Each structure stands twice: as structure tokens, then as C-alpha cells.
Coordinates of C-alpha atoms in Angstrom, one line a residue:
X171 CA 106.6 146.1 64.6
X172 CA 108.6 146.7 61.4
X173 CA 110.7 143.8 62.3
X174 CA 107.7 141.6 62.8
X175 CA 106.3 142.6 59.4
X176 CA 109.6 141.6 57.8
X177 CA 110.7 145.1 56.9
X178 CA 114.3 144.6 58.5
X179 CA 115.9 141.6 56.9
X180 CA 119.1 142.0 59.1
X181 CA 117.1 140.8 62.1
X182 CA 117.1 137.0 62.1
X183 CA 114.6 134.6 63.8
X184 CA 115.1 134.1 67.5
X185 CA 116.4 137.6 68.3
X186 CA 115.4 139.3 71.5
X187 CA 113.9 142.6 70.2
X188 CA 114.0 146.1 71.7
X189 CA 116.4 149.1 71.3
X190 CA 115.0 151.5 73.8
X191 CA 115.2 151.6 77.6
X192 CA 116.6 152.7 80.9
X193 CA 118.2 150.4 83.4
X194 CA 120.7 149.9 86.2
X195 CA 124.3 148.7 85.5
X196 CA 124.8 145.2 86.8
X197 CA 128.3 144.4 85.5
X198 CA 130.9 146.2 83.5
X199 CA 133.5 144.9 80.9
X200 CA 137.2 145.5 81.2
X201 CA 137.0 148.4 78.7
X202 CA 134.3 150.4 80.5
X203 CA 135.5 153.4 82.4
X204 CA 132.6 155.9 82.6
X205 CA 130.1 153.7 84.4
X206 CA 130.0 151.4 87.5
X207 CA 127.6 148.8 88.8
X208 CA 124.5 150.5 90.4
X209 CA 124.6 153.5 88.0
X210 CA 121.2 154.3 86.4
X211 CA 121.6 154.7 82.7
X212 CA 119.7 155.6 79.5
X213 CA 120.4 153.1 76.7
X214 CA 120.8 154.6 73.3
X215 CA 119.2 152.8 70.4
X216 CA 122.6 153.4 68.5
X217 CA 125.9 151.8 69.7
X218 CA 128.9 153.9 68.8
X219 CA 132.6 153.2 69.3
X220 CA 133.4 156.9 69.0
X221 CA 136.7 156.0 67.1
X222 CA 135.9 154.8 63.6
X223 CA 135.7 157.1 60.6
X224 CA 131.9 157.3 60.7
X225 CA 131.8 158.1 64.4
X226 CA 134.4 160.8 63.9
X227 CA 132.0 162.3 61.4
X228 CA 129.1 162.2 63.8
X229 CA 127.5 159.3 61.9
X230 CA 127.1 157.0 64.8
X231 CA 124.4 155.1 63.1
X232 CA 127.0 153.7 60.7
X233 CA 129.6 152.9 63.3
X234 CA 131.7 150.1 61.9
X235 CA 131.3 147.9 65.0
X236 CA 128.0 149.4 66.2
X237 CA 125.1 151.3 64.7
X238 CA 121.6 150.0 65.0
X239 CA 122.5 146.6 66.3
X240 CA 120.5 146.4 69.6
X241 CA 117.4 144.2 68.9
X242 CA 118.5 143.9 65.3
X243 CA 121.8 142.1 64.9
X244 CA 122.3 141.4 68.6
X245 CA 119.9 140.8 71.4
X246 CA 118.0 143.8 72.6
X247 CA 116.4 145.5 75.5
X248 CA 113.1 143.6 76.0
X249 CA 114.7 141.3 78.6
X250 CA 115.7 141.2 82.2
X251 CA 119.4 141.8 81.4
X252 CA 120.8 143.6 78.4
X253 CA 124.4 143.7 77.1
X254 CA 125.2 147.1 75.6
X255 CA 128.4 147.3 73.5
X256 CA 130.6 150.4 73.6
X257 CA 129.0 151.4 76.9
X258 CA 131.2 154.4 77.5
X259 CA 129.9 156.1 74.3
X260 CA 126.4 154.5 74.1
X261 CA 124.9 155.0 77.5
X262 CA 124.0 158.3 79.3
X263 CA 123.9 158.7 83.1
X264 CA 120.4 159.5 84.4
X265 CA 120.3 162.7 86.4
X266 CA 119.1 162.6 90.0
X267 CA 115.4 163.1 90.2
X268 CA 114.7 162.5 86.5
X269 CA 111.6 160.8 85.4
X270 CA 112.9 157.5 84.0
X271 CA 109.8 156.7 81.9
X272 CA 110.1 160.1 80.1
X273 CA 113.8 159.4 79.4
X274 CA 112.9 156.2 77.6
X275 CA 111.6 158.4 74.8
X276 CA 115.2 159.7 74.4
X277 CA 116.4 156.2 73.5
X278 CA 115.0 156.6 70.0
X279 CA 111.8 158.4 69.1
X280 CA 112.8 161.9 70.2
X281 CA 116.2 162.0 68.6
X282 CA 114.8 160.2 65.5
X283 CA 111.9 162.7 65.1
X284 CA 114.3 165.6 65.7
X285 CA 117.3 164.5 63.6
X286 CA 115.7 162.7 60.7
X287 CA 112.6 164.8 60.5
X288 CA 113.2 168.3 61.9
X289 CA 116.9 168.9 61.2
X290 CA 117.0 167.0 57.8
X291 CA 113.7 168.8 57.0
X292 CA 115.3 172.2 57.5
X293 CA 112.5 173.5 59.6
X294 CA 112.8 177.2 60.1
X295 CA 111.0 180.0 61.8
X296 CA 107.9 181.0 59.9
X297 CA 108.0 177.9 57.7
X298 CA 105.1 175.6 56.9
X299 CA 105.5 171.9 58.0
X300 CA 103.4 168.9 57.2
X301 CA 104.0 165.6 59.1
X302 CA 102.6 162.5 57.5
X303 CA 101.9 160.0 60.3
X304 CA 100.8 160.9 63.8
X305 CA 102.3 157.8 65.5
X306 CA 105.0 158.2 68.2
X307 CA 107.7 159.2 65.7
X308 CA 105.5 161.8 64.0
X309 CA 104.4 163.2 67.3
X310 CA 108.1 163.4 68.4
X311 CA 108.8 165.4 65.2
X312 CA 105.9 167.6 66.1
X313 CA 107.2 168.3 69.6
X314 CA 110.7 169.1 68.5
X315 CA 109.7 171.1 65.3
X316 CA 108.3 173.6 67.7
X317 CA 111.9 174.5 68.7
X318 CA 112.2 176.4 65.5
X319 CA 108.8 178.2 65.6
X320 CA 107.3 177.3 62.2
X321 CA 104.1 179.2 61.4
X322 CA 102.1 176.0 60.6
X323 CA 102.4 172.3 61.5
X324 CA 99.8 170.2 59.7
X325 CA 99.5 166.6 61.0
X326 CA 98.1 164.0 58.6
X327 CA 96.9 160.6 59.7
X328 CA 94.0 158.1 59.3
X329 CA 93.6 157.7 63.2
X330 CA 91.3 160.4 64.6
X331 CA 92.5 159.7 68.1
X332 CA 96.1 160.3 67.2
X333 CA 95.1 163.6 65.4
X334 CA 93.4 164.7 68.6
X335 CA 96.7 164.0 70.5
X336 CA 98.5 166.0 67.8
X337 CA 96.3 169.0 68.5
X338 CA 97.1 168.9 72.2
X339 CA 100.8 168.6 71.3
X340 CA 100.8 171.8 69.3
X341 CA 99.7 171.0 65.7
X342 CA 98.0 174.1 64.1
X343 CA 95.9 171.9 61.8
X344 CA 95.1 168.2 61.3
X345 CA 93.9 166.3 58.4
X346 CA 92.3 162.8 58.3
X347 CA 93.7 160.9 55.2
X348 CA 90.9 158.3 55.1
X349 CA 89.2 160.0 52.2
X350 CA 92.4 159.9 50.0
X351 CA 92.3 163.7 49.6
X352 CA 95.0 164.7 52.1
X353 CA 97.3 166.1 49.5
X354 CA 94.5 168.0 47.9
X355 CA 93.4 169.5 51.2
X356 CA 97.0 170.5 52.1
X357 CA 97.2 172.4 48.8
X358 CA 94.0 174.2 49.5
X359 CA 95.2 175.1 53.0
X360 CA 98.4 176.5 51.6
X361 CA 96.7 178.3 48.7
X362 CA 98.2 176.0 46.2
X363 CA 101.8 176.6 47.3
X364 CA 102.5 173.4 49.3
X365 CA 104.7 173.1 52.4
X366 CA 108.2 174.0 53.0
X367 CA 108.9 170.8 54.8
X368 CA 107.1 167.4 54.4
X369 CA 108.1 164.8 57.0
X370 CA 107.3 161.2 56.1
X371 CA 106.8 159.3 59.4
X372 CA 105.0 156.1 58.4
X373 CA 107.1 154.1 56.1
X374 CA 104.6 153.1 53.4
X375 CA 104.6 154.1 49.7
X376 CA 101.4 156.1 50.0
X377 CA 102.7 158.4 52.7
X378 CA 105.8 159.1 50.8
X379 CA 103.7 159.9 47.7
X380 CA 101.7 162.4 49.8
X381 CA 104.9 164.1 50.6
X382 CA 105.8 164.3 47.0
X383 CA 102.4 165.9 46.2
X384 CA 102.5 168.5 48.9
X385 CA 106.1 169.9 48.9
X386 CA 106.5 173.4 47.7
X387 CA 109.1 174.5 45.2
X388 CA 112.4 174.8 47.0
X389 CA 111.1 172.6 49.9
X390 CA 112.4 169.4 51.5
X391 CA 111.0 166.0 51.9
X392 CA 112.5 164.4 55.0
X393 CA 111.9 160.7 55.2
X394 CA 111.8 159.2 58.6
X395 CA 109.7 156.1 58.2
X396 CA 111.1 152.6 57.9
X397 CA 110.3 151.4 54.4
X398 CA 110.0 147.7 53.6
X399 CA 109.0 148.1 50.0
X400 CA 109.8 150.4 47.1
X401 CA 108.1 153.8 46.8
X402 CA 107.6 155.6 43.5
X403 CA 109.7 158.8 43.0
X404 CA 107.9 161.1 40.5
X405 CA 110.9 162.9 39.1
X406 CA 108.9 163.8 36.0
X407 CA 107.1 166.3 38.2
X408 CA 109.8 167.1 40.7
X409 CA 112.9 167.5 38.6
X410 CA 112.4 171.2 38.1
X411 CA 111.1 172.1 41.6
X412 CA 114.4 172.5 43.4
X413 CA 113.2 169.7 45.8
X414 CA 115.6 168.2 48.5
X415 CA 114.9 164.6 49.6
X416 CA 116.6 163.4 52.7
X417 CA 117.0 160.0 54.3
X418 CA 118.7 159.2 57.6
X419 CA 119.1 156.6 60.3
X420 CA 119.2 158.4 63.6
X421 CA 122.7 159.2 64.9
X422 CA 121.6 160.2 68.4
X423 CA 124.0 163.2 68.4
X424 CA 121.2 165.3 69.7
X425 CA 120.5 163.1 72.8
X426 CA 122.5 165.3 75.2
X427 CA 120.7 168.4 74.1
X428 CA 117.2 166.7 74.3
X429 CA 118.1 165.3 77.7
X430 CA 118.6 168.9 79.0
X431 CA 115.4 170.0 77.2
X432 CA 113.4 167.3 78.9
X433 CA 115.1 168.1 82.3
X434 CA 114.1 171.8 81.9
X435 CA 110.5 170.8 81.1
X436 CA 110.5 172.5 77.7
X437 CA 108.9 169.3 76.4
X438 CA 107.2 166.4 78.1
X439 CA 107.7 163.2 76.2
X440 CA 106.0 161.2 79.0
X441 CA 102.7 162.4 77.4
X442 CA 103.4 159.8 74.6
X443 CA 103.0 156.9 77.1
X444 CA 99.6 155.3 76.9
X445 CA 100.0 151.8 78.3
X446 CA 102.2 150.0 80.7
X447 CA 102.9 146.2 81.1
X448 CA 105.2 143.9 83.1
X449 CA 107.7 141.9 81.1
X450 CA 105.8 138.7 81.5
X451 CA 102.9 140.3 79.7
X452 CA 104.9 141.5 76.7
X453 CA 102.7 139.5 74.2
X454 CA 99.7 141.4 75.5
X455 CA 101.7 144.7 75.0
X456 CA 102.5 143.7 71.4
X457 CA 98.9 143.0 70.8
X458 CA 97.8 146.3 72.2
X459 CA 100.4 148.2 70.1
X460 CA 99.5 146.2 67.0
X461 CA 95.9 147.3 67.3
X462 CA 96.6 150.9 68.1
X463 CA 93.6 152.1 66.1
X464 CA 91.2 150.5 68.6
X465 CA 93.4 150.6 71.7
X466 CA 94.5 154.1 71.2
X467 CA 98.1 153.1 71.9
X468 CA 101.1 155.4 71.4
X469 CA 104.2 154.3 73.4
X470 CA 103.8 151.1 75.4
X471 CA 106.2 150.7 78.4
X472 CA 107.6 147.4 79.5
X473 CA 108.9 147.0 83.1
X474 CA 111.2 144.0 83.7

């Protein structure tokens, strides 16, 4: 949806979109040694060579011959056949008996919410967390933040249905931001202190400003959202507050751990799936997801 709004200029017209999915290996290239035709695999949203200087630092998102290229700089996963570069280091075998729909959430949203939101946000036991945006990424951050037992997780959104979902997923409190008083209400809830971690999971200037207005001294603003326009940074207020601001494109270094967590039923990402379509109905799927406020869509699954 960010691409369709024009927020990702590296994606040119005519590109096949999509960077999430599971599938079955049809053919392999000469350099592939870890997989064979017939293998069921999870496709990572990040392609990584595993050899360049960025990959050796664990920054797979900035791989010199990969990174986020699927559905961005090369054709992506919303098709009958998908070419995945650096297959040995960018695919994961699907364990026997695994729920393939649940594993689609491991392509992007779970590692993104966890790495860019929870890890970058330094969520700790007993800390107070606010997540601005209760869409799929924000809910993924909510699910994985609970690994670290924060005392409070406040979800903020303008969609009451998504806030209800957030409650079922473990949010300790929810706030509807429609009245423009979300930051004020968070400060009341925290007795004027603010939150230790503010996770921005929308990608619009207003949501980033909300994070600036609710972060406590010594706290962290973890940006997760894809921003297509500039956002104001109020250093005149924040310069003395010992605030950390983090940005990140997901590296998917946490995918193996998250895969084990899903397999052990510690979290159930399949709960995020609300709609299913066949590939020939993909325009209907985009329409449903584009009107999530009325359709109550979270993750929309496409089956080829």
C-alpha cells in the first residue's frame, strides 16, 4: 500500500509487488546448494548474500546485492512463480506439520515489529510501552513485546476494531486517537511521566509527533513505519531529555528464533489473518485491505 501511495520511489511502474510468502521450490540455480525442487520454503522479505560487509555485520537489509528488493527493485511474490535471489541465505525450510499461513507472518511483519520496534525500542521487564498504530505491524510489535514482560503496553489507533483486536492480543490499555488527545491521555495514564518506549508503526508525521509527545526522559522512540513525507523533530523540547530515536529496515536476523517461537505455540501470528483470496481476485484483495476501516482487514492472504 505504501508503494501504491508513492512512498517508495525505488519501485517503478510495472513491477510485480509482494515481499512475503511461502511456496514450493520449482527450480534451482547453479549456485543453490541448500534447497532442491519440491522443498516447501518460507520466503524472507530481505534477500541476503551472506558475504558482503553489511551481511557480515548482520545488516542483511543493506546487502550490497540484495536487501529489500523483492517487490521493490525486482518482481515480487504476488505471482504464480517467484525468483528469489541468494536462495541459500534468503529462504527457510518449512518444518513438517507447520501451519504455512502462520509462517507467512514470518516473512516480514513479525521480524519487523520485533527488530525495528521491540529490540530497537529497548523494551525491558517492567517498562512502559506505547505502540502508535494497531495495524499488522503494530500488532506484531505488541505480540513480540510480551517476550520481555513490560508492565504496560498501550495501543493507540483511530480504528476501534483494531483496538479491540489489540486487547485480545495482550494490550493492557487502548486509546482511540480520533479526538486528537492521545498524547494528553497517555501522559495522564502515566501520571505525567510518559512511556519508556514509544513505537511508531504508522508512517505519518502525526504518529511520529505523538511519539515525541509521550516519550519519557531517558526513553526511546523506535520508528517502524514507512514515511513518505518529512516529519517534524522537536529538538527544542527533546534535546535535554536523553531521548534515543532509532530507525531501521528489518534485517530478519530474528526469523529463526521467531520460527521456533511460532512452532512452540508461544505466539499465534495466524490470528492476524482476516481475509483470504485467490490470486485472480487480487484486485479485490487490495480493495479490501485499502478500506480496512470498514472491512476490518488486518492481513490479507493470497493463494496462487
